[in-house]
Structure formats: C-alpha cells, structure tokens
Amino acid sequence: MCGIVGYTGPHEASPILLAGLRRLEYRGYDSAGVATLDGDRLALRKKAGRVRVLEESLLEQPARGSCGISHTRWATHGPANDRNAHPHVGGEGPGSVAVVHNGVIENHAALRQGLEAVGVEFRSQTDTEVIAHLIARELGDGDDLFDAVNRVLPRLEGTYGLAVVSPRCPGQVVGAKLGSPLVVGLGEGEHLIASDPSAIAPHTARVAFLQDGEVVRLTPDDFEIRHRERGPITPRIDRLDWSPDLAELGAHAHYMLKEIREQPDTVRDACRGRLRRGEGTAAFGGLNMTPRQLRRVRRVVLVACGTSWHAALVGEYLIERLASLPVEVEYAGEFRYRNAPLDDRTLVFVLSQSGETADTLGALRESKRRGHPTLAICNVVGSTIAREADGGIYLHAGPEVGVASTKAFSAQVTVLTLLALHLGRLRQLSFPDGLAVVDAIEGVPDALARVLAAEPRIIEAAERLAAARSVLFLGRDLHFPVALEGALKLKEISYIHAEGYPTAEMKHGPLALIDPETPSVFIAPRGSLHAKTLSNVEEVRARMGPVIAVGTEGDEELARLSDHFLPIPDMPEVVQPLLAVVPLQLLAYHVARLKGCDIDKPRNLAKSVTVE
Ligand code: AGP
C-alpha cells in the first residue's frame, strides 16, 4: 500500500515529489525517500518516519534535478528505518539505478542469494533492493533503462508497481505494473507517475492507468508504453473526475472529519442522475445488463473487505427487503478461495472504495473465471477493479484520504439502496412503494445535516468512552451492519477494542462482559424492533453497564435509559443506516482525538490494502 510519485519535466523535481507524497501519505507512512538525477549522479535522501522528516532533511541537504522518484512506505519486509526506506539503489556512479516499489517480490530471497553469490552487497532487509541490483547489472554502457527493466521483470515473481531512474538515462522515468496500481499523468512538457491519481491531480487531469504487464518510459515531452507480451500499447486516456482541491484538507483538523462532514453532498452525488421519480425507481448507466438479464438473476453475492463489507451487509438487508432476492455477503479474502457453489443465475458485485484491494481484486477475477457476470461498486475511476469488472457503478464520492473510511461507506449504502430499488421495481415492488424509497433517499442530505449539528452531544459521549478498554456496539436488522461499522471505526483509530453484535445476541454470551467499565452503544431508532431493543437496554442497565444510544429524536423512553442519547431525525427504516452511522463515525473520531491518536494515519494500517 505504499505511495509512489515520479516526475520528469522542466521544474525542480523534489518539491513536486514531496507534495505528491504528502497526498499519498495515507497509503503508508512509516518511512519516505526521494532520488533525483543530479547531473551524472543520483541524489538520494531517505528517512524513517513521516514525510515531514524527509522534508526537514531535504532542507538541510537538497536533492537537485528535474527528474526523480519518491516513495512513502508501508513495511512488508524489514522494520521502518532509514536503510529500509525507498528508493533502493543498485550499481555505482553514472550506472547506478534507483527503484521505488509497491507490492511483494515473492522470490526475493532466491534472487538475493544469487546476487550475493556474485559479490553484490545488500544494504537493506527489503525485497525491493534485489530489483535495483538486477536492473543495474543489466544496464551496461550505452544501454537503455527501459530495455534493462524489461529484461529484469520476467525474473520477478509476485506483485509490483515500480518507478526507476538512472543517471545513465537523464530525464527518463521508467514504470512497470503487475498487481499494484500505477497511473501516468500526461502534462504539458512534463509527465508524472504515481500509485494513486490524487498525487497527479494538481498537475493534470489527463491520466493513463497502466494495466498488468505494461511498462512505461516517461520523458518530459513524450511517453511510451509497451506490454511484455503484446508490445507497444496505445493507452486509454481518462480524465480525472474531481478537482485537486477536493483532496485538500482545507480548514478541517483531519481528513476524516472533513469527509464525515461531506456526507450530505456524498449522498447527493451518489444519487445524481440516477433517481427516476416518474417511475418510482433508480437507473444506472454502467451495469451493462438489460432489464431482462437482471430479471433472470436469482441470487446476488456481494463481496468486499472491511468497511465495504459492512456496506455490503446493509445491502443484503435492503435487496432482500425491496427485491425479495436472496443475497449472500462474502469476505473477499474467503470468497476467492472458498469455491462457493453458485449457480448460473448468480450476479456478483464486488465493492471497493479504492478499486485496488488485492483480496477484492482476487475475488473479482475468481468470479469471472467461473463465468459469473461480475460488477463493481467503486469510487476511483479507472482503478483496476473498475476496469476489470463487466460493468458497475461509481460512487462519485471524490477522493477519500482518511484511512478510516466514512463517506465511502455512505456512498456505498446509498448506491446499494438505489440498486435494491432498481431490482425491486423489476420485480414485485409497487410504484407507490418505490416512490416512497425515492422520497426517503431525497430527504437524507438534509437529515444528515441535522445529525452533524448534534456533534456537541457526541463529544460528551466520546469523553465517556475515551477511558474504556472495551466497547460493545449493538444493532438489530439493518442496524447490525451499522454496529459492526461503528466498532471498526472506534478500534481502527482509537485502538480501543470494540465488537459489533446483533442486539439479540447479547444474552448468548456478550452480556457476560457488561460491567460499569464496559460501555454499550445501542443503535435503536424507532422501527418495528424498537420495543425489543429497549428490553435489551434494560438488561445492560440492570448490570450497571453504561449505555450510549443512537435513537430517533424525541424518543424519551430510550433517552431515559441512556447515559448519552444521540438523536437522529425520524426517517423511514430503509434510509436509517445512512443516518445512524454518522454519530458513530464522530464518536470514534472524537475518542481518537481525545486520546491523541493519529486519526488520518492510524498505526499499522494503510488506505488501500494492495497486498494479500
Ligand atoms: C475501513 O475504515 C478500513 N480503512 C478498511 O477496512 C477498508 O474499508 C478496506 O480495506 C476495504 O478497502 P476498499 O473499500 O478500498 O476495498
């Protein structure tokens, strides 16, 4: 999940590379480095720690040159220290080669042994360093870096997104992709390469997403792509669909808070152009399936990881309720190896904000291998999953930078609500019932604004949670996935252990955990199961367990039973998950803030898990 940025053009490379790394730092942040071509030598600077540590070292020792590469690391081999930071270098003097890499070289040990046997001395414990030495040994006098890289790649087993420079080839950046994302930015008189388009957006909106097996050579005025089997490639040029300032932090304290507060617009953007009020339904442009084909679907499988899996679980309840279709939700890491017995009337959706999650990509490829129509619900245009799917639905949520996913969850649940409506109206869902869903969805942005306005009460509840060692999150029906999501938010940014459960499960074990030090967070808006949930709250109260409750405005009974009552507007059940999740996102955010945690870059995690 590392961040890669490369640049070649008329400007000094270092400032551009550093600005790009700052935008990608959410992808991995235990060390960072740059290598620029400064005449006939490499200028190499790399440091353990955040990008700002590297910036400080560059102030003291600038790296000159208008061509270079850079990297921010999420460690896979070897601890976070200066030596293991990228770029890694092979060779000497004008023939030296600098490499930055995202992925895992699975045969690195054998390659390292072979190199050490011929006298190569390694400086780091990383798998990446073998690539630098192999290319340097291929790069003889007068040789071309692009050709040298193409000769080395077949010897690598595993995954890579690479960028390579050498003083031997001034002004050239060579990139190669297999299993880890790489995108090329096509500027005027300059070219960039990065592991994520957000690093490119300030320079150009014209991008070319590299595909597996492709190698690119960039110079300031030109670029060339070659596939290792198919030879020269004319790439598809995409236009980024968001402006660079959308990825800026602005006046917000953290990206996560910014993205939580963007959610009214997120829901609007996910709906834009898709609601068909006159027919009481929703429509999508990219499913690439006719109504007749969708009518024949007898089962839906939703496959994802993490927060996207929780959104998929909300989708299960919605599609079953509105379309009477059986739905299974699968963890991608399980589905890809489980060989699940699916018949030929099964439609598979994979959900991924980044569109690069390795397990989800693997599940997509497995589903296609078995002949199922496989669609993607993604946020990043042109991402690997979006490109390889048979069709799909974009979230249009704009860049999500905070490692803890928030607005992407809301966009995914919104899209799944529209999908459930669409599938339902192809079946038995009546026009009035469909129209009621359209009305409910259209009311969500304003309702979300009211939820966000209740932040002061959520901060009070956070002050209560900050000292907890363990927290239970409980919800019934559509709110069980919301409970899981609330627990994940809290644990991944505040490091407090938290578990989500179906409320009814409390008495089958978790109730044993309840004591005055173990708070329970109930998601209990008014609805068909409200009364049952109140009795569960009583059971916790009877054991002196602190209670925080998300409930419908005016629910005095629930408020009376709660130490902290977090109100949400009274809305139809089908859209309540979109409202109920926001107090939980803010709760996790403020607990982490009170604990002084690094909210946008929580320890051990990365934004896009592109390794298995
Ligand atoms: C959620 O807050 C986490 N960052 C993580 O669980 C994430 O949802 C998961 O890795 C899936 O990412 P994706 O949606 O980009 O595939």
XYZ file of C-alpha atoms and ligand atoms in Angstrom:
628
model
C 0.000 0.000 0.000
C 2.986 2.285 -0.427
C 2.858 5.646 -2.165
C 4.886 6.204 -5.330
C 5.439 9.505 -7.196
C 7.733 10.093 -10.163
C 8.277 13.294 -12.168
C 10.152 14.430 -15.250
C 9.764 17.914 -16.696
C 11.080 21.476 -16.602
C 10.736 22.054 -12.862
C 12.824 21.023 -9.844
C 11.564 17.518 -9.035
C 11.901 17.465 -5.216
C 9.100 19.929 -4.329
C 6.730 18.154 -6.719
C 7.667 14.731 -5.377
C 7.223 15.844 -1.751
C 3.836 17.431 -2.442
C 2.782 14.193 -4.097
C 3.995 12.121 -1.149
C 2.004 14.285 1.235
C -1.129 13.448 -0.754
C -0.290 9.752 -0.709
C 0.908 9.524 2.871
C -2.345 7.818 3.871
C -1.240 4.852 1.760
C 1.671 4.081 4.016
C 3.718 6.226 6.310
C 6.494 4.514 8.213
C 9.337 5.959 6.093
C 9.853 8.059 2.956
C 12.524 8.954 0.416
C 13.401 10.607 -2.893
C 16.019 10.046 -5.594
C 16.684 12.697 -8.244
C 19.044 12.793 -11.231
C 21.582 15.499 -10.463
C 23.880 15.542 -13.494
C 25.704 12.214 -13.716
C 24.856 11.155 -10.167
C 21.888 10.140 -8.048
C 20.866 12.443 -5.218
C 19.338 10.090 -2.626
C 17.568 11.170 0.574
C 15.524 8.795 2.690
C 14.317 8.763 6.285
C 12.284 6.675 8.703
C 9.152 8.447 9.906
C 6.638 10.704 8.227
C 7.126 12.737 5.060
C 7.828 15.822 7.164
C 11.025 14.176 8.497
C 12.201 13.747 4.912
C 11.259 17.347 4.143
C 13.415 18.572 7.029
C 16.380 16.547 5.789
C 15.936 17.968 2.278
C 16.020 21.493 3.647
C 19.474 20.745 5.029
C 20.606 18.672 2.034
C 18.560 19.461 -1.092
C 18.223 16.871 -3.849
C 18.648 18.748 -7.120
C 17.384 17.829 -10.561
C 14.226 17.936 -12.687
C 13.711 14.184 -12.845
C 13.158 11.876 -9.907
C 11.132 9.338 -7.981
C 9.847 9.158 -4.419
C 8.106 6.777 -2.037
C 6.246 6.608 1.260
C 6.338 3.143 2.761
C 4.045 0.634 4.476
C 6.528 -2.007 5.588
C 6.206 -5.545 4.270
C 9.814 -6.734 4.666
C 12.060 -5.240 7.336
C 11.318 -2.645 10.017
C 10.786 1.068 9.382
C 14.255 2.659 9.365
C 16.443 4.776 7.074
C 18.105 1.769 5.447
C 14.819 0.039 4.571
C 13.216 3.231 3.268
C 12.854 3.505 -0.506
C 14.338 4.327 -3.013
C 16.753 1.415 -3.118
C 19.903 1.692 -5.197
C 21.942 -0.769 -7.235
C 25.181 -0.194 -9.093
C 27.628 2.704 -8.797
C 28.122 6.222 -10.145
C 26.547 7.051 -13.544
C 25.419 3.410 -13.868
C 23.568 3.409 -10.569
C 19.827 2.698 -10.539
C 17.222 3.880 -8.023
C 13.941 1.970 -7.559
C 10.748 2.557 -5.615
C 8.290 -0.324 -5.318
C 4.795 -1.107 -4.091
C 3.991 -4.829 -3.789
C 5.764 -8.026 -2.749
C 8.531 -9.869 -4.637
C 7.873 -13.420 -3.515
C 11.140 -14.887 -4.869
C 13.325 -12.125 -3.434
C 15.285 -14.490 -1.176
C 16.463 -16.689 -4.058
C 17.312 -13.627 -6.145
C 19.227 -12.137 -3.225
C 21.249 -15.308 -2.743
C 22.182 -15.347 -6.410
C 23.305 -11.724 -6.277
C 25.256 -12.149 -3.051
C 26.978 -15.163 -4.607
C 28.458 -12.862 -7.252
C 29.556 -10.299 -4.698
C 26.648 -7.906 -4.507
C 26.404 -6.302 -1.062
C 22.924 -5.532 0.250
C 22.212 -2.538 2.425
C 18.623 -3.282 3.478
C 16.308 -6.111 4.538
C 13.751 -5.322 1.857
C 12.583 -7.419 -1.080
C 12.766 -4.320 -3.298
C 16.541 -3.955 -3.207
C 17.010 -7.045 -5.380
C 15.220 -5.214 -8.219
C 17.660 -2.298 -8.074
C 20.690 -4.604 -8.257
C 19.232 -6.704 -11.069
C 18.487 -3.649 -13.220
C 21.895 -2.098 -12.508
C 23.593 -5.309 -13.632
C 21.517 -5.280 -16.841
C 22.290 -1.634 -17.534
C 25.600 -1.809 -19.325
C 27.275 1.110 -21.034
C 25.064 2.734 -23.653
C 22.209 0.533 -22.584
C 18.677 1.814 -22.347
C 16.938 1.813 -18.912
C 13.586 0.865 -20.466
C 15.121 -2.216 -22.090
C 17.053 -3.150 -18.944
C 13.861 -3.026 -16.864
C 12.022 -5.134 -19.449
C 14.757 -7.769 -19.240
C 14.580 -7.958 -15.445
C 10.795 -8.107 -14.961
C 10.300 -11.723 -16.117
C 12.596 -12.813 -13.259
C 10.360 -11.286 -10.607
C 7.575 -13.362 -9.033
C 4.907 -11.508 -7.096
C 3.434 -8.051 -7.478
C 4.897 -4.681 -8.247
C 4.231 -1.112 -9.068
C 7.695 0.235 -9.872
C 9.372 3.509 -10.783
C 13.033 3.548 -11.811
C 15.626 6.227 -12.676
C 19.347 6.162 -13.542
C 21.921 8.858 -14.388
C 22.663 6.629 -17.414
C 19.350 7.855 -18.914
C 18.856 11.527 -17.971
C 15.265 12.818 -17.848
C 13.783 9.307 -18.020
C 11.452 7.659 -15.535
C 10.549 4.032 -16.230
C 7.484 2.466 -14.603
C 6.115 -1.083 -14.557
C 2.868 -2.556 -13.212
C 1.850 -6.035 -12.136
C -0.753 -6.330 -9.402
C -0.161 -2.930 -7.776
C -1.675 0.279 -9.180
C 0.255 2.796 -11.282
C -1.154 5.749 -13.148
C 0.617 8.116 -15.568
C -0.124 11.847 -15.600
C 0.092 13.445 -19.050
C 1.031 17.085 -18.560
C 2.257 19.801 -20.917
C 6.025 19.319 -21.231
C 6.034 17.130 -18.143
C 4.967 13.623 -17.170
C 4.272 12.052 -13.803
C 3.717 8.562 -12.479
C 2.020 7.667 -9.198
C 0.321 4.856 -7.312
C -2.805 7.000 -6.935
C -4.244 9.786 -9.125
C -4.542 12.194 -6.181
C -0.787 12.893 -6.496
C -1.224 13.782 -10.169
C -4.414 15.856 -9.985
C -2.676 19.220 -9.240
C -0.661 18.875 -12.474
C -3.071 17.393 -14.995
C -6.481 15.753 -15.283
C -5.314 13.573 -18.212
C -4.232 10.183 -16.956
C -3.478 6.714 -18.291
C -3.939 3.831 -15.856
C -1.276 1.194 -16.518
C -2.520 -2.354 -16.823
C -0.800 -5.531 -15.634
C 2.234 -6.399 -17.753
C 2.748 -2.871 -19.039
C 5.999 -0.894 -18.828
C 6.151 2.859 -19.458
C 9.007 5.194 -20.355
C 8.457 8.856 -19.481
C 10.453 11.842 -20.685
C 9.401 15.487 -20.352
C 7.884 15.613 -23.840
C 6.901 12.040 -24.552
C 5.839 8.709 -23.150
C 5.858 5.172 -24.464
C 4.008 2.086 -23.131
C 4.907 -1.473 -24.008
C 3.191 -4.693 -22.870
C 5.591 -7.521 -22.071
C 3.794 -9.847 -24.498
C 1.752 -7.587 -26.772
C 4.431 -4.968 -27.445
C 3.631 -1.261 -27.991
C 0.353 -0.096 -26.447
C -1.816 2.907 -27.229
C -3.326 3.565 -23.803
C -6.858 4.747 -22.985
C -6.657 8.331 -21.716
C -9.030 9.052 -18.799
C -9.919 12.409 -17.289
C -9.921 12.634 -13.504
C -13.455 13.486 -12.419
C -12.537 15.620 -9.418
C -10.522 18.794 -8.985
C -7.281 18.715 -6.981
C -8.592 20.926 -4.174
C -11.095 18.206 -3.263
C -8.157 16.255 -1.889
C -7.017 19.264 0.172
C -7.567 19.343 3.921
C -8.847 22.927 3.939
C -9.832 24.306 7.347
C -10.575 20.867 8.798
C -8.475 19.372 11.561
C -8.306 15.987 9.835
C -9.314 14.424 6.517
C -11.575 12.039 8.417
C -13.568 14.928 9.921
C -13.721 16.660 6.536
C -15.028 13.504 4.905
C -17.604 12.873 7.672
C -18.924 16.392 7.154
C -19.034 15.970 3.364
C -21.610 13.191 3.638
C -24.754 15.207 2.812
C -23.095 16.031 -0.518
C -21.776 12.483 -0.827
C -25.336 11.126 -0.782
C -26.467 13.766 -3.281
C -23.563 12.934 -5.619
C -24.204 9.186 -5.391
C -27.828 9.805 -6.418
C -27.130 12.388 -9.097
C -28.794 11.431 -12.390
C -29.905 8.049 -11.045
C -33.329 8.700 -9.457
C -36.374 8.157 -11.722
C -39.201 9.718 -9.686
C -41.722 9.297 -12.534
C -41.217 5.516 -12.459
C -40.593 5.207 -8.735
C -37.194 3.663 -9.350
C -33.477 4.275 -9.933
C -31.339 3.707 -13.011
C -27.631 3.152 -13.670
C -25.665 3.725 -16.825
C -22.855 1.240 -16.337
C -24.410 -2.083 -15.302
C -24.082 -3.344 -18.901
C -27.044 -5.653 -18.241
C -30.527 -5.371 -19.765
C -33.680 -5.416 -17.619
C -34.366 -8.899 -18.992
C -30.933 -10.117 -17.876
C -31.418 -8.559 -14.440
C -34.867 -10.160 -14.161
C -33.270 -13.602 -14.650
C -30.939 -13.083 -11.668
C -31.952 -15.459 -8.859
C -29.218 -14.699 -6.322
C -26.897 -11.802 -5.569
C -23.462 -12.160 -3.986
C -21.760 -9.076 -2.541
C -18.004 -9.382 -1.983
C -15.786 -6.876 -0.137
C -13.406 -6.183 2.741
C -13.614 -4.058 5.874
C -15.984 -1.120 5.795
C -17.047 -2.038 2.260
C -18.103 -5.420 3.640
C -20.241 -3.668 6.232
C -21.880 -1.597 3.486
C -22.492 -4.816 1.582
C -24.209 -6.258 4.650
C -26.594 -3.280 4.693
C -27.129 -4.049 1.005
C -28.138 -7.595 1.861
C -30.989 -6.411 4.077
C -32.084 -3.806 1.519
C -32.042 -6.047 -1.569
C -33.829 -8.863 0.256
C -36.434 -6.434 1.583
C -37.088 -4.454 -1.605
C -36.396 -7.048 -4.292
C -37.101 -10.332 -2.452
C -33.815 -11.666 -3.861
C -31.573 -13.919 -1.751
C -28.269 -12.205 -1.036
C -25.006 -13.544 0.339
C -22.259 -11.265 1.627
C -18.741 -12.667 1.424
C -15.376 -11.550 2.718
C -13.253 -11.231 -0.413
C -10.306 -12.994 1.191
C -12.534 -16.009 1.841
C -14.615 -15.965 -1.320
C -11.609 -16.080 -3.638
C -10.505 -19.467 -2.264
C -13.778 -20.974 -0.977
C -15.082 -22.278 -4.297
C -18.622 -21.374 -3.212
C -21.303 -23.420 -5.065
C -23.033 -20.677 -7.096
C -25.486 -21.430 -9.903
C -25.564 -19.660 -13.252
C -28.329 -17.289 -12.182
C -25.997 -15.582 -9.675
C -24.920 -11.956 -10.062
C -21.725 -10.987 -8.234
C -20.895 -7.454 -7.104
C -17.515 -6.528 -5.654
C -17.370 -3.361 -3.548
C -14.194 -1.356 -3.113
C -13.620 2.339 -2.433
C -10.044 2.259 -3.742
C -10.656 -0.259 -6.505
C -7.232 -1.739 -5.721
C -7.757 -4.010 -2.695
C -5.862 -7.183 -3.519
C -8.336 -9.617 -1.953
C -11.292 -7.969 -3.638
C -9.478 -7.941 -6.984
C -8.716 -11.621 -6.489
C -12.372 -12.327 -5.749
C -13.433 -10.454 -8.885
C -11.040 -12.485 -11.027
C -12.224 -15.752 -9.425
C -15.867 -14.842 -10.054
C -15.146 -14.016 -13.704
C -13.056 -17.169 -14.086
C -16.152 -19.148 -13.078
C -18.270 -17.356 -15.636
C -20.426 -15.175 -13.371
C -21.345 -11.659 -14.501
C -19.229 -9.606 -12.114
C -19.952 -5.929 -11.469
C -18.044 -3.427 -9.343
C -19.168 -0.658 -6.991
C -16.076 1.567 -6.810
C -15.013 5.121 -6.023
C -11.813 5.548 -8.036
C -12.395 5.976 -11.757
C -10.196 3.721 -13.853
C -8.997 1.686 -10.871
C -8.006 -1.909 -11.535
C -11.234 -3.376 -10.137
C -13.356 -0.839 -12.041
C -11.559 -1.684 -15.267
C -11.643 -5.461 -14.929
C -15.313 -5.737 -13.905
C -18.014 -6.448 -16.519
C -19.641 -3.160 -15.559
C -20.606 -1.339 -12.427
C -21.494 1.784 -10.500
C -19.151 4.591 -9.474
C -19.668 6.218 -6.066
C -18.710 9.757 -7.229
C -17.635 10.456 -3.627
C -14.407 12.238 -4.573
C -11.062 11.273 -3.044
C -11.286 9.652 0.384
C -7.970 10.314 2.125
C -8.595 9.341 5.742
C -7.598 5.710 6.312
C -10.832 5.200 8.254
C -13.478 5.029 5.574
C -16.553 7.193 6.212
C -18.075 8.930 3.189
C -17.323 5.915 1.003
C -19.472 3.806 3.332
C -22.317 6.284 2.962
C -21.895 6.393 -0.803
C -21.854 2.588 -0.998
C -25.000 2.283 1.142
C -26.698 4.943 -0.985
C -25.811 3.101 -4.190
C -26.973 -0.202 -2.696
C -30.269 1.404 -1.700
C -30.760 2.582 -5.284
C -29.734 -0.847 -6.586
C -32.229 -2.574 -4.274
C -34.903 -0.175 -5.516
C -33.975 -0.858 -9.142
C -34.022 -4.639 -8.687
C -37.236 -4.431 -6.657
C -39.079 -2.414 -9.271
C -38.051 -5.004 -11.877
C -39.925 -7.472 -9.661
C -42.798 -7.030 -7.222
C -42.053 -3.636 -5.648
C -45.035 -1.380 -6.402
C -44.829 2.157 -7.790
C -46.035 3.745 -4.532
C -43.533 1.714 -2.513
C -40.766 2.607 -4.963
C -41.713 6.281 -4.815
C -41.563 6.128 -1.019
C -37.946 4.980 -1.275
C -37.140 7.813 -3.694
C -38.695 10.302 -1.274
C -36.757 8.837 1.641
C -33.436 8.996 -0.193
C -34.041 12.578 -1.292
C -34.624 13.547 2.340
C -31.327 12.094 3.575
C -28.900 15.005 2.874
C -30.935 17.473 4.958
C -31.400 14.879 7.683
C -27.653 14.260 7.731
C -27.047 17.978 8.220
C -29.171 17.775 11.377
C -27.223 14.758 12.632
C -23.941 16.613 12.109
C -25.340 19.569 14.076
C -25.653 17.309 17.151
C -21.842 16.935 17.325
C -21.521 18.612 20.777
C -23.610 15.811 22.349
C -21.440 13.255 20.597
C -18.307 14.847 22.027
C -19.764 14.451 25.535
C -20.325 10.739 24.857
C -16.791 10.460 23.475
C -15.413 11.815 26.753
C -17.168 8.900 28.454
C -15.766 6.320 26.007
C -12.190 7.585 25.882
C -11.227 5.759 29.085
C -12.894 2.469 28.135
C -10.841 -0.636 27.448
C -13.587 -2.386 25.530
C -16.889 -1.294 23.970
C -19.845 -3.249 22.568
C -21.868 -1.957 19.610
C -25.348 -3.413 19.202
C -27.935 -3.165 16.450
C -30.827 -5.166 15.041
C -31.716 -5.846 11.401
C -30.415 -3.042 9.161
C -28.522 -1.683 12.154
C -26.478 -4.782 12.850
C -24.051 -3.845 9.998
C -24.042 -0.293 11.377
C -22.991 -1.695 14.763
C -20.147 -3.578 13.085
C -19.070 -0.415 11.274
C -19.191 1.651 14.464
C -16.986 -0.903 16.199
C -14.486 -0.907 13.337
C -14.246 2.896 13.316
C -13.555 3.007 17.049
C -10.946 0.248 17.065
C -9.026 1.340 13.973
C -8.422 4.954 15.003
C -8.549 4.935 18.828
C -7.096 1.429 19.324
C -9.826 0.623 21.895
C -11.102 -2.940 21.486
C -14.682 -2.893 20.191
C -17.097 -5.520 18.904
C -20.339 -5.274 16.959
C -23.164 -7.716 17.656
C -26.788 -8.292 16.679
C -28.597 -6.940 19.747
C -30.454 -10.200 20.285
C -27.115 -11.992 20.636
C -26.240 -10.142 23.846
C -27.815 -12.744 26.092
C -25.965 -15.563 24.292
C -22.596 -14.549 25.719
C -21.512 -10.916 25.352
C -23.717 -9.891 28.320
C -21.052 -11.519 30.486
C -18.730 -8.674 29.535
C -21.033 -5.981 30.926
C -19.773 -4.103 33.955
C -19.527 -0.409 34.914
C -16.268 -0.138 32.900
C -17.657 -1.608 29.657
C -19.951 0.754 27.735
C -22.550 -0.490 25.237
C -23.534 1.569 22.209
C -27.052 0.718 21.006
C -28.280 1.711 17.561
C -32.028 1.824 18.202
C -34.019 4.229 16.018
C -37.797 3.890 16.120
C -38.963 0.980 13.986
C -40.530 -2.452 14.035
C -37.980 -3.869 16.504
C -37.662 -0.863 18.796
C -39.559 -2.324 21.746
C -37.387 -5.456 21.772
C -34.259 -3.328 21.803
C -35.496 -1.332 24.780
C -35.649 -4.541 26.814
C -32.050 -5.315 25.806
C -31.019 -1.868 27.012
C -32.747 -2.593 30.319
C -30.734 -5.842 30.641
C -27.499 -3.854 30.316
C -28.665 -1.174 32.720
C -29.586 -3.835 35.260
C -25.919 -4.875 35.269
C -24.693 -1.309 35.720
C -23.397 -1.151 32.150
C -23.033 2.399 30.753
C -25.319 2.969 27.736
C -24.868 5.257 24.752
C -27.830 5.120 22.373
C -28.403 6.372 18.848
C -32.167 6.901 18.634
C -34.944 8.830 16.959
C -35.368 12.462 18.001
C -37.984 12.663 20.757
C -37.625 9.044 21.899
C -37.891 9.960 25.571
C -38.089 6.332 26.687
C -34.738 5.419 25.153
C -33.201 8.704 26.244
C -34.261 7.970 29.821
C -32.468 4.618 29.727
C -29.250 6.067 28.237
C -26.277 7.832 29.786
C -25.856 9.587 26.451
C -28.622 9.847 23.866
C -27.547 10.724 20.307
C -30.590 11.763 18.270
C -31.191 11.227 14.568
C -34.199 12.526 12.568
C -37.287 10.323 12.213
C -36.880 8.795 8.737
C -38.142 5.625 7.008
C -36.285 2.486 8.090
C -34.768 1.927 4.641
C -32.539 5.015 4.974
C -31.893 4.905 8.719
C -28.435 3.243 8.354
C -27.214 6.328 6.462
C -28.193 8.482 9.443
C -27.294 6.156 12.308
C -23.695 5.601 11.175
C -22.713 9.293 11.404
C -22.881 9.631 15.224
C -20.705 6.508 15.407
C -18.170 7.971 12.975
C -17.996 11.182 15.017
C -17.855 9.202 18.268
C -14.801 7.290 17.041
C -13.236 10.483 15.700
C -13.560 12.387 18.982
C -12.440 9.458 21.140
C -9.314 9.195 18.981
C -8.829 12.972 19.186
C -9.167 12.922 22.976
C -6.634 10.095 23.107
C -4.214 11.999 20.894
C -4.185 9.275 18.244
C -3.053 9.920 14.674
C -6.523 9.962 13.185
C -5.788 10.083 9.454
C -2.860 7.662 9.636
C -3.633 5.076 12.331
C -0.787 2.769 13.295
C -0.215 -0.421 11.255
C -2.918 0.439 8.705
C -2.970 1.851 5.182
C -5.708 3.245 2.990
C -5.569 0.711 0.240
C -4.540 -2.869 1.066
C -2.909 -3.906 -2.191
C -1.080 -6.859 -0.656
C -2.760 -10.139 0.349
C -12.116 0.928 6.801
O -12.169 2.088 7.603
C -10.704 0.475 6.513
N -9.889 1.521 6.027
C -10.661 -0.784 5.674
O -11.415 -1.762 6.346
C -11.217 -0.661 4.224
O -12.616 -0.470 4.260
C -10.922 -1.975 3.499
O -9.522 -2.126 3.428
C -11.516 -2.050 2.092
O -10.967 -1.026 1.295
P -11.632 -0.766 -0.160
O -13.041 -0.348 0.054
O -10.786 0.308 -0.776
O -11.541 -2.060 -0.926
